[in-house]
Amino acid sequence: MTTTKWRKSSRSGNGDAGSNCVEARATGAGFEVRDSKLSEDSPVFGLAQGDFVALLANAKR
């Protein structure tokens, strides 16, 4: 399975207090998301491509 590096929104800031957000990365099966403030200790949630697109669409609202 091919997995890319974790990425977070440029809107999340540079590590300032309260600037944590969700990180995402592509996998061969879709996408994974995690809580950036927990980093490696965060649970990782797998999403199919369509579900990830829907998550992004709802987050923009």
Short mmCIF file of C-alpha atoms in Angstrom, two decimals, residues 25-32 47-49 52:
data_model
loop_
_atom_site.label_atom_id
_atom_site.label_comp_id
_atom_site.label_asym_id
_atom_site.label_seq_id
_atom_site.Cartn_x
_atom_site.Cartn_y
_atom_site.Cartn_z
CA ARG A 25 -2.62 11.55 3.97
CA ALA A 26 -3.41 9.53 0.90
CA THR A 27 -3.20 5.75 0.96
CA GLY A 28 -3.74 3.15 -1.72
CA ALA A 29 -7.25 2.58 -0.35
CA GLY A 30 -8.30 6.25 0.08
CA PHE A 31 -7.25 8.57 2.90
CA GLU A 32 -6.36 8.53 6.57
CA LEU A 47 -11.82 6.98 4.74
CA ALA A 48 -12.76 6.00 1.20
CA GLN A 49 -12.09 8.71 -1.37
CA PHE A 52 -12.95 12.15 2.37
#
